PDB file of N, CA and C in Angstrom:
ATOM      1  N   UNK A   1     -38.414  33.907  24.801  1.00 59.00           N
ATOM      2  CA  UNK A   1     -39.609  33.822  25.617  1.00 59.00           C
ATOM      3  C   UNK A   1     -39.482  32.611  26.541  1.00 59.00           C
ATOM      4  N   UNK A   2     -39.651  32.737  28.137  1.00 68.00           N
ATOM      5  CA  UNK A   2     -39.515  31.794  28.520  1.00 68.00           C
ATOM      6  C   UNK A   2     -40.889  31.496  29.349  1.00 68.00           C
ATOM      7  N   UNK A   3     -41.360  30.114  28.492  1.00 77.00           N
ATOM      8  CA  UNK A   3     -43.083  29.614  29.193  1.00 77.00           C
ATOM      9  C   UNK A   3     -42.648  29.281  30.926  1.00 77.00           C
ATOM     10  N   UNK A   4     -41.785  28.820  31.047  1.00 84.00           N
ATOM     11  CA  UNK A   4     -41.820  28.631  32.523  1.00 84.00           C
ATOM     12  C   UNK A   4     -42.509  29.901  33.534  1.00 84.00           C
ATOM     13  N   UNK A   5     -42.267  30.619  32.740  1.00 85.00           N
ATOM     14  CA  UNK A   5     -42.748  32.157  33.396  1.00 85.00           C
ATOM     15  C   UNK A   5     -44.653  31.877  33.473  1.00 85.00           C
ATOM     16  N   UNK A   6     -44.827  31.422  32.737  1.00 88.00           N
ATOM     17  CA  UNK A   6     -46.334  31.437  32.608  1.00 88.00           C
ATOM     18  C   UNK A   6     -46.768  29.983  33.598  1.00 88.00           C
ATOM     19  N   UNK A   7     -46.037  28.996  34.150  1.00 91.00           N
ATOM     20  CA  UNK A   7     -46.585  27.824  34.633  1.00 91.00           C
ATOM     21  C   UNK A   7     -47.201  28.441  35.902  1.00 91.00           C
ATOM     22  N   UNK A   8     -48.005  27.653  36.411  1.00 92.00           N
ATOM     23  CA  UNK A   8     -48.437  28.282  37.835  1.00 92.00           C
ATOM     24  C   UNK A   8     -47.501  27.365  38.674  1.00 92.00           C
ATOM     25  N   UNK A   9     -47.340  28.490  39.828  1.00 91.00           N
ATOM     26  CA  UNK A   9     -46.466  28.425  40.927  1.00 91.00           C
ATOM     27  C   UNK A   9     -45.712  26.625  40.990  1.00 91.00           C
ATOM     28  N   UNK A  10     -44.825  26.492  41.933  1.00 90.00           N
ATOM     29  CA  UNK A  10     -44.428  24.589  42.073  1.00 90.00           C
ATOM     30  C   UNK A  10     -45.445  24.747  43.648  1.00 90.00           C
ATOM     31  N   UNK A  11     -45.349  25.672  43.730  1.00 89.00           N
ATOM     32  CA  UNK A  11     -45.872  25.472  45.604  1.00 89.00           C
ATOM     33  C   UNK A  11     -47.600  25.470  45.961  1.00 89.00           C
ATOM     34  N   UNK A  12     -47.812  25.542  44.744  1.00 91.00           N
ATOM     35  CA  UNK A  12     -49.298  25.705  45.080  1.00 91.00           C
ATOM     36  C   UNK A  12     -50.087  24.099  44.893  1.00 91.00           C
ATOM     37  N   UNK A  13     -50.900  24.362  45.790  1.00 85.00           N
ATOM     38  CA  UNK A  13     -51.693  23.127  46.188  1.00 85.00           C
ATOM     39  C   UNK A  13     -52.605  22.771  44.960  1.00 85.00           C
ATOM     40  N   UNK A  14     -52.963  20.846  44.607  1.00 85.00           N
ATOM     41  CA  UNK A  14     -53.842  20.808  43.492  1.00 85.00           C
ATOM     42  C   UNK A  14     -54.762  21.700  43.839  1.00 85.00           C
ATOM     43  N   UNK A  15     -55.891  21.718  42.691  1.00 88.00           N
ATOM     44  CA  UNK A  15     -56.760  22.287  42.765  1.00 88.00           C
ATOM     45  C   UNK A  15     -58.057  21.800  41.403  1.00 88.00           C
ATOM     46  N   UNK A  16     -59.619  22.016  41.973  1.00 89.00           N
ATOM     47  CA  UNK A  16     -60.126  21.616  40.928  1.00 89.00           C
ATOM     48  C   UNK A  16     -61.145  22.625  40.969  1.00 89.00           C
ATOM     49  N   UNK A  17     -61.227  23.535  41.242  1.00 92.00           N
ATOM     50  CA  UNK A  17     -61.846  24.753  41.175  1.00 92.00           C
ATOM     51  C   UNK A  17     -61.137  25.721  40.847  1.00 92.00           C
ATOM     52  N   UNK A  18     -61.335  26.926  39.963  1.00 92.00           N
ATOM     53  CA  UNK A  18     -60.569  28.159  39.436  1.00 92.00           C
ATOM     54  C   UNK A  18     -59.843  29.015  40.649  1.00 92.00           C
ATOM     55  N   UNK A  19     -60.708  29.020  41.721  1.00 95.00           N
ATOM     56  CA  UNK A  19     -59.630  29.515  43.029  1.00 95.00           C
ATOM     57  C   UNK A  19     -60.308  28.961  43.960  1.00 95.00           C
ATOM     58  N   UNK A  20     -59.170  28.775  44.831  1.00 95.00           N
ATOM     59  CA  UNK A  20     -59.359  28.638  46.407  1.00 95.00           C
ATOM     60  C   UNK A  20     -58.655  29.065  46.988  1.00 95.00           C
ATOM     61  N   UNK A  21     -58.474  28.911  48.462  1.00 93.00           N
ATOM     62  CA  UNK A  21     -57.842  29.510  49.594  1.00 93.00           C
ATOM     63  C   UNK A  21     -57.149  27.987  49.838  1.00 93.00           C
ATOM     64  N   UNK A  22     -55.758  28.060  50.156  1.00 93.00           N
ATOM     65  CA  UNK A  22     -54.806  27.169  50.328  1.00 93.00           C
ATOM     66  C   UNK A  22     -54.198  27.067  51.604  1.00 93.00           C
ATOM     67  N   UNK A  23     -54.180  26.340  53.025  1.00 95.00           N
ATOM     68  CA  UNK A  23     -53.445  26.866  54.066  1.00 95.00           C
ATOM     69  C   UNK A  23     -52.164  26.137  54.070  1.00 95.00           C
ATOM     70  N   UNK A  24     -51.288  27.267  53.953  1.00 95.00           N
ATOM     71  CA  UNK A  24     -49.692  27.287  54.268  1.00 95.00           C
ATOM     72  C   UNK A  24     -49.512  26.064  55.751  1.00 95.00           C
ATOM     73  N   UNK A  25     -48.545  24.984  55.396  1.00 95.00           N
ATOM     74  CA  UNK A  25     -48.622  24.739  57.062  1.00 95.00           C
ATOM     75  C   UNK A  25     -47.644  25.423  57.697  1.00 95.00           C
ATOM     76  N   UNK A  26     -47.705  25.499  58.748  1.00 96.00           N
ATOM     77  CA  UNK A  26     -46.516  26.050  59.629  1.00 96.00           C
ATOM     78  C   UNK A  26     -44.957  25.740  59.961  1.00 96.00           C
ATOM     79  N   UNK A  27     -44.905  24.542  59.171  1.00 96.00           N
ATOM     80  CA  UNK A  27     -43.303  24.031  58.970  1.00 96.00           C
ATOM     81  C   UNK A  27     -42.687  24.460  57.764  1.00 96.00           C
ATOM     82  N   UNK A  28     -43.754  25.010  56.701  1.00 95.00           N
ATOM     83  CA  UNK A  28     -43.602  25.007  55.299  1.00 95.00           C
ATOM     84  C   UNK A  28     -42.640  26.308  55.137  1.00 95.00           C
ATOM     85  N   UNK A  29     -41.548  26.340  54.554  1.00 94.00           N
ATOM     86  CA  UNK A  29     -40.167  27.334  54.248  1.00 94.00           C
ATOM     87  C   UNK A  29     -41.381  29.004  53.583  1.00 94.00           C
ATOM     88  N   UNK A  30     -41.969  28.253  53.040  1.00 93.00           N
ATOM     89  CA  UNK A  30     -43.154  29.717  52.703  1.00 93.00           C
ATOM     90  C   UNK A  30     -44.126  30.116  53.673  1.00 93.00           C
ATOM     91  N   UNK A  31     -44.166  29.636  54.691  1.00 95.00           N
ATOM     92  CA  UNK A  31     -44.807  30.209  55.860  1.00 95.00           C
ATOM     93  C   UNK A  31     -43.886  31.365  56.384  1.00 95.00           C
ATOM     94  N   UNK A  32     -42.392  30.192  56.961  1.00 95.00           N
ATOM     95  CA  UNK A  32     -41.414  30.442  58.271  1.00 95.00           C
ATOM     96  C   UNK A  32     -40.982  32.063  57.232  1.00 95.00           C
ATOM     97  N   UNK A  33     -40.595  32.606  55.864  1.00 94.00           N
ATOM     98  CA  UNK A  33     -40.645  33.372  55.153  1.00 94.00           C
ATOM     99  C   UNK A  33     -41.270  34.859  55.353  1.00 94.00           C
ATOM    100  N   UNK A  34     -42.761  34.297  55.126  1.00 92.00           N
ATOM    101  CA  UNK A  34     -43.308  35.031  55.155  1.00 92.00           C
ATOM    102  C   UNK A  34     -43.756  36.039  56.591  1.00 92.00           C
ATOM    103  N   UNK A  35     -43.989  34.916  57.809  1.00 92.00           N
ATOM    104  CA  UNK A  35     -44.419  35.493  59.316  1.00 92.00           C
ATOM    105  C   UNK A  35     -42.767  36.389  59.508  1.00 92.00           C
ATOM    106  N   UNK A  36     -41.692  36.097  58.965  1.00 91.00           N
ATOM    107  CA  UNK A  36     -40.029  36.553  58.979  1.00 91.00           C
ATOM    108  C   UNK A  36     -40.616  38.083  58.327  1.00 91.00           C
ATOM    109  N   UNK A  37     -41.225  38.156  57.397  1.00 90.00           N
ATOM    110  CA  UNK A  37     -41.139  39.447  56.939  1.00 90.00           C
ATOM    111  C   UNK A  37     -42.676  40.352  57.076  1.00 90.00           C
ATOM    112  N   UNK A  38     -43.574  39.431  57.969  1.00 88.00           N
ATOM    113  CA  UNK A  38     -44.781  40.176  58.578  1.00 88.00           C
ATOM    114  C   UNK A  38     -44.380  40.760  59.938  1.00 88.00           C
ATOM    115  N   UNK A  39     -43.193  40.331  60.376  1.00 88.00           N
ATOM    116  CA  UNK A  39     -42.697  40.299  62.230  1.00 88.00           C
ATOM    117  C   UNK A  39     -41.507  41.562  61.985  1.00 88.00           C
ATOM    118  N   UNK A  40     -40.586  41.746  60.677  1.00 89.00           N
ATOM    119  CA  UNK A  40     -40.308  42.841  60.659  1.00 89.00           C
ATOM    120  C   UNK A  40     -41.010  44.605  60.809  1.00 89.00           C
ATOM    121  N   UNK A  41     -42.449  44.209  60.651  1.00 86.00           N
ATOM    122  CA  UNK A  41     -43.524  45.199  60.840  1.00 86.00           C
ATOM    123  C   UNK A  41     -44.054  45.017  62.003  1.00 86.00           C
ATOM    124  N   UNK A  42     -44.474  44.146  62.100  1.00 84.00           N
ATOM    125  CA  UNK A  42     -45.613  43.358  63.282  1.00 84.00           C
ATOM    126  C   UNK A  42     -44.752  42.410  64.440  1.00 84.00           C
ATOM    127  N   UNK A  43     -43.873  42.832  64.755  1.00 82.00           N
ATOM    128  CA  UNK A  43     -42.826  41.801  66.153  1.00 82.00           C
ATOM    129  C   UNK A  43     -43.862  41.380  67.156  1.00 82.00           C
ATOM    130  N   UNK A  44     -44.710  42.083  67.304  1.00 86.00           N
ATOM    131  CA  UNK A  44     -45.261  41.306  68.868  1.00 86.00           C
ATOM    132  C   UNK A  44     -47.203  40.539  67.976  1.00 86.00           C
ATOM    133  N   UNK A  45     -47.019  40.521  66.694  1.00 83.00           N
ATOM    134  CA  UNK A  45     -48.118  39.498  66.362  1.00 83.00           C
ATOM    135  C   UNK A  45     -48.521  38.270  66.226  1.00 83.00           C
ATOM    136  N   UNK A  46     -50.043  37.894  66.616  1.00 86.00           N
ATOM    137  CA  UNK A  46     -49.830  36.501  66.388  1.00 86.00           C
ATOM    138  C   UNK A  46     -50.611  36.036  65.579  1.00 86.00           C
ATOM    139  N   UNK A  47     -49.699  35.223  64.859  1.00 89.00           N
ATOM    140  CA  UNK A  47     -50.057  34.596  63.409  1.00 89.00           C
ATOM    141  C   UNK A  47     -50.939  33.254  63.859  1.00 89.00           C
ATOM    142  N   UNK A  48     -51.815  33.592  63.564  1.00 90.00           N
ATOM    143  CA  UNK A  48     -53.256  31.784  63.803  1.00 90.00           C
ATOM    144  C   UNK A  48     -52.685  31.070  62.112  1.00 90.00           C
ATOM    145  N   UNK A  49     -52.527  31.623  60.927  1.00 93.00           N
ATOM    146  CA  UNK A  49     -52.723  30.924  59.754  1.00 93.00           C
ATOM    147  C   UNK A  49     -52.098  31.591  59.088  1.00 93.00           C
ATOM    148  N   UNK A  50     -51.189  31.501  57.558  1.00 93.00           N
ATOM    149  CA  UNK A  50     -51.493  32.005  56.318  1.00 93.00           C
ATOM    150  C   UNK A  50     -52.025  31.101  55.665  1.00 93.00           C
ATOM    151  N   UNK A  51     -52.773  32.068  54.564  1.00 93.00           N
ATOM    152  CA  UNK A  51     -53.591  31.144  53.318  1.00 93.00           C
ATOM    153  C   UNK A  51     -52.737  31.750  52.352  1.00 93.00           C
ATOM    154  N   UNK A  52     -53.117  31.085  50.723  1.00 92.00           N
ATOM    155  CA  UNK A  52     -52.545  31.654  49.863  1.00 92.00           C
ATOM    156  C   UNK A  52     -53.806  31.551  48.626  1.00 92.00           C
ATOM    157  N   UNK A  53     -53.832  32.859  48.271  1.00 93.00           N
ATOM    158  CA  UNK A  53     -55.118  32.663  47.510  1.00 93.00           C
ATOM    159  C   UNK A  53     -54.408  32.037  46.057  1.00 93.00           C
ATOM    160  N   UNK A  54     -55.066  30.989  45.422  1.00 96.00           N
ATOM    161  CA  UNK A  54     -54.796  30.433  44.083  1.00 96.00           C
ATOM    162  C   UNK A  54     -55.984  30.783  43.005  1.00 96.00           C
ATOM    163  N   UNK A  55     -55.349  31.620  42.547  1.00 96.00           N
ATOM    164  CA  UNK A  55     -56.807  31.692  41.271  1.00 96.00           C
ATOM    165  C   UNK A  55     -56.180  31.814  40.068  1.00 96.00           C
ATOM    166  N   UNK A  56     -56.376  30.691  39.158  1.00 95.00           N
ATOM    167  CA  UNK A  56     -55.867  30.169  38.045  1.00 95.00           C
ATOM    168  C   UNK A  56     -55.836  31.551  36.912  1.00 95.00           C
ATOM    169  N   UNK A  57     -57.421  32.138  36.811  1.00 95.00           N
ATOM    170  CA  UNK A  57     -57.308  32.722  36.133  1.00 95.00           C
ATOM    171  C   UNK A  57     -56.241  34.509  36.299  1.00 95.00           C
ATOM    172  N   UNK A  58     -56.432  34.692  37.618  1.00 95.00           N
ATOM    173  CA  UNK A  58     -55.589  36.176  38.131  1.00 95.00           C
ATOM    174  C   UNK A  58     -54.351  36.059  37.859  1.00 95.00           C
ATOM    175  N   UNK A  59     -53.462  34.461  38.062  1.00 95.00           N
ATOM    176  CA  UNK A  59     -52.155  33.756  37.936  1.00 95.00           C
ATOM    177  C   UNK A  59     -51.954  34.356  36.450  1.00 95.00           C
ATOM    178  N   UNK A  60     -52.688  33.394  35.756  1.00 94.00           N
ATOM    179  CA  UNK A  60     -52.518  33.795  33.852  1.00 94.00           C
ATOM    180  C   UNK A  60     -52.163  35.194  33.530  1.00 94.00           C
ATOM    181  N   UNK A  61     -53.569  35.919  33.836  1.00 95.00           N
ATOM    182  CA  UNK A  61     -53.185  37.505  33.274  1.00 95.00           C
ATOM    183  C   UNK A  61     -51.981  38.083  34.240  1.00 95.00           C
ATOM    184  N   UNK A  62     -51.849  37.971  35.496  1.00 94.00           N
ATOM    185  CA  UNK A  62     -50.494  38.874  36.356  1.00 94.00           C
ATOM    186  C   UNK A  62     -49.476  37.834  35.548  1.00 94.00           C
ATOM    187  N   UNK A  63     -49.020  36.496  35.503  1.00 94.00           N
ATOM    188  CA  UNK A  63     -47.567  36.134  34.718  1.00 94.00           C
ATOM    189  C   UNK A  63     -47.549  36.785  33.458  1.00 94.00           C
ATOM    190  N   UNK A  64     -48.847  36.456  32.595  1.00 94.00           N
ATOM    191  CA  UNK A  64     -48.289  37.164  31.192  1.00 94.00           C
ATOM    192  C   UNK A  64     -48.105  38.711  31.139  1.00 94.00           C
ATOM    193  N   UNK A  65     -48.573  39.205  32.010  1.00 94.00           N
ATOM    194  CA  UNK A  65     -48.425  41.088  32.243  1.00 94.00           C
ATOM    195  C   UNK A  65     -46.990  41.048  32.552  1.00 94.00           C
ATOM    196  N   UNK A  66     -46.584  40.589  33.607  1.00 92.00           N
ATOM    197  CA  UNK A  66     -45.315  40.342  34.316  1.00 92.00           C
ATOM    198  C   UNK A  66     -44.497  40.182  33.175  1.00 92.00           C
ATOM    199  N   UNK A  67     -44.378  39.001  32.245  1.00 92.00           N
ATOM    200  CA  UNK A  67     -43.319  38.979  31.289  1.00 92.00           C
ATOM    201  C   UNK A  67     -43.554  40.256  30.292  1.00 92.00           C
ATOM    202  N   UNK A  68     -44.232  40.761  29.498  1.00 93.00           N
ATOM    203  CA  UNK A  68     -44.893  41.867  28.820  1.00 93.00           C
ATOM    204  C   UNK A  68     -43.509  42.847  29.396  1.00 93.00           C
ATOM    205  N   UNK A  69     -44.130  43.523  30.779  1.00 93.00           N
ATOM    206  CA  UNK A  69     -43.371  44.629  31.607  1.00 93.00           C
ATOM    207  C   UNK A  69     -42.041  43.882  31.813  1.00 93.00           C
ATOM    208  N   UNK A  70     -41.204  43.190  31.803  1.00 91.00           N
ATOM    209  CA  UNK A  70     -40.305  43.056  31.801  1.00 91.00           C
ATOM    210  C   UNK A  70     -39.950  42.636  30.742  1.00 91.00           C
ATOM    211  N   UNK A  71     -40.295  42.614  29.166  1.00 92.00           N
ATOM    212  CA  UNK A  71     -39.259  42.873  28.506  1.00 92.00           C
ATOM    213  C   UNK A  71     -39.670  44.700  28.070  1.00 92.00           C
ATOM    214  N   UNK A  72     -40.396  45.224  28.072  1.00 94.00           N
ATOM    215  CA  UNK A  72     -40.875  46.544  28.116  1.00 94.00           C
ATOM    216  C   UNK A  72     -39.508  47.367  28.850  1.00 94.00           C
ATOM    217  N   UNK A  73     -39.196  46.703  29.903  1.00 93.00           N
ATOM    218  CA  UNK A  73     -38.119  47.384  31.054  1.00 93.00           C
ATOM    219  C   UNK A  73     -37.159  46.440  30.881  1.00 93.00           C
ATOM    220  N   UNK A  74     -36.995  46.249  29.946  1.00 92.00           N
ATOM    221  CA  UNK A  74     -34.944  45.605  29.746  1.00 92.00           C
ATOM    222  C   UNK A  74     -34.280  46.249  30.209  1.00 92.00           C
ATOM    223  N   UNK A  75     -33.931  47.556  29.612  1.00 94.00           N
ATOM    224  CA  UNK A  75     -33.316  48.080  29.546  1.00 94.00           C
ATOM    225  C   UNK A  75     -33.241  49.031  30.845  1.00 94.00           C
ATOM    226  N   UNK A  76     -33.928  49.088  31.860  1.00 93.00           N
ATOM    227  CA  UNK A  76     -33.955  48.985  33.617  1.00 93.00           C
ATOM    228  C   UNK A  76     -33.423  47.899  34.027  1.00 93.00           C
ATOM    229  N   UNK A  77     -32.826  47.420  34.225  1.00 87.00           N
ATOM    230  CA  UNK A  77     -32.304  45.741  34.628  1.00 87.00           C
ATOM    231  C   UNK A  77     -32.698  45.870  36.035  1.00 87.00           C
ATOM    232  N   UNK A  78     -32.440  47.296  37.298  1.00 90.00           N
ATOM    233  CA  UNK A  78     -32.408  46.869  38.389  1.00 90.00           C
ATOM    234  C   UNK A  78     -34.280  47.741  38.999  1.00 90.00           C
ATOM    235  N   UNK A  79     -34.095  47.979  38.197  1.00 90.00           N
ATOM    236  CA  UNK A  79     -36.252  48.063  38.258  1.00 90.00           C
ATOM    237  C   UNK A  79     -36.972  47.445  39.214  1.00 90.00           C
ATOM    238  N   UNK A  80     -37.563  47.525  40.050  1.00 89.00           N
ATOM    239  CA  UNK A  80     -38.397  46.510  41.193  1.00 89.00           C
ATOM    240  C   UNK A  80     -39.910  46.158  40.134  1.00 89.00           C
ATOM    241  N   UNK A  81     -40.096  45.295  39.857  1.00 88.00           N
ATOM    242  CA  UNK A  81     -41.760  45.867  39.690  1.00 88.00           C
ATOM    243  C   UNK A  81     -42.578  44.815  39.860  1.00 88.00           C
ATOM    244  N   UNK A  82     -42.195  43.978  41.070  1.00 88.00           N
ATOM    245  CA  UNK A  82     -42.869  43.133  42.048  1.00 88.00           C
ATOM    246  C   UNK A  82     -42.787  43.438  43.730  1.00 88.00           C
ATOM    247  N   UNK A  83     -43.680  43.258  44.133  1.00 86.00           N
ATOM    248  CA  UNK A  83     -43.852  43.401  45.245  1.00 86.00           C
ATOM    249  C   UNK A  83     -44.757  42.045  46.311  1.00 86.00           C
ATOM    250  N   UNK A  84     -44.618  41.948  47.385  1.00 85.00           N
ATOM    251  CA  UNK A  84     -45.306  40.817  48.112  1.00 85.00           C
ATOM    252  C   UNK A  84     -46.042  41.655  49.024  1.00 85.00           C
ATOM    253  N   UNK A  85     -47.668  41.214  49.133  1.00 81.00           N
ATOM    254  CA  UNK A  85     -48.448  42.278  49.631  1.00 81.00           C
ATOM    255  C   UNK A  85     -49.304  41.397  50.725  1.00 81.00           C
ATOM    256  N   UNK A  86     -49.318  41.609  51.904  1.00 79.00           N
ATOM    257  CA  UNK A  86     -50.198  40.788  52.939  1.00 79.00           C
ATOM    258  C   UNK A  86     -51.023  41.341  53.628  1.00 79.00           C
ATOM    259  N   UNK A  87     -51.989  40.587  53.704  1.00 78.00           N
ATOM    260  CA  UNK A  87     -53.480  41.488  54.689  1.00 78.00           C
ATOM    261  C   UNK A  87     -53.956  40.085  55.743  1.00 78.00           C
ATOM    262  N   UNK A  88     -53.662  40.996  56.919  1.00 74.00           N
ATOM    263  CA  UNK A  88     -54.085  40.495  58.232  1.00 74.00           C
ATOM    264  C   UNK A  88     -55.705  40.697  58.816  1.00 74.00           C
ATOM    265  N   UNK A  89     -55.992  40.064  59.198  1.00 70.00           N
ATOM    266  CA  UNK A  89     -57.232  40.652  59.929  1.00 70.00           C
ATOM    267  C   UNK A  89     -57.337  39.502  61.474  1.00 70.00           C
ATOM    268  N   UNK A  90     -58.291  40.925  62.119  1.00 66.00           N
ATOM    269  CA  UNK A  90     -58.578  39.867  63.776  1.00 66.00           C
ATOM    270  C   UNK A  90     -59.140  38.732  63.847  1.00 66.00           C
TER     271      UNK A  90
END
């Protein structure tokens, strides 16, 4: 069992509330990343911000589900069963 699986993220901002909205800055390697793989869909968009939602408690239950389903699917080694999901608005 490895707890590292359960720590919350290294990239996420303190926090003293159960969630907030976090803004990515624009130099940050998890921005330049992410607009890289919103621009493979979206080439002519323009990005004002990302946020990153932090909610302590959604973190807990999706890591410990996450480890659960992957030892459930060992025996899939090349299995996807993460995905990165983004929502834009005007």
């Amino acid at each position: 069992v490895n707890d590292d699986e359960l720590r919350l993220p290294r990239e996420w901002s303190d926090q003293k509330d159960g969630c907030v909205l976090s803004e990515i800055p624009r130099n940050d390697p998890v921005f330049i990343r992410i607009e890289n793989l919103m621009r493979e869909t979206l080439n002519d968009v323009k990005i004002h911000r990302i946020e990153r939602v932090q909610n302590i408690r959604m973190w807990n239950h999706y890591a410990f589900r996450r480890r659960e389903l992957k030892k459930e699917l060992a025996h899939l080694p090349q299995l996807q069963i993460e995905m990165e999901l983004f929502h834009g608005t005007r």
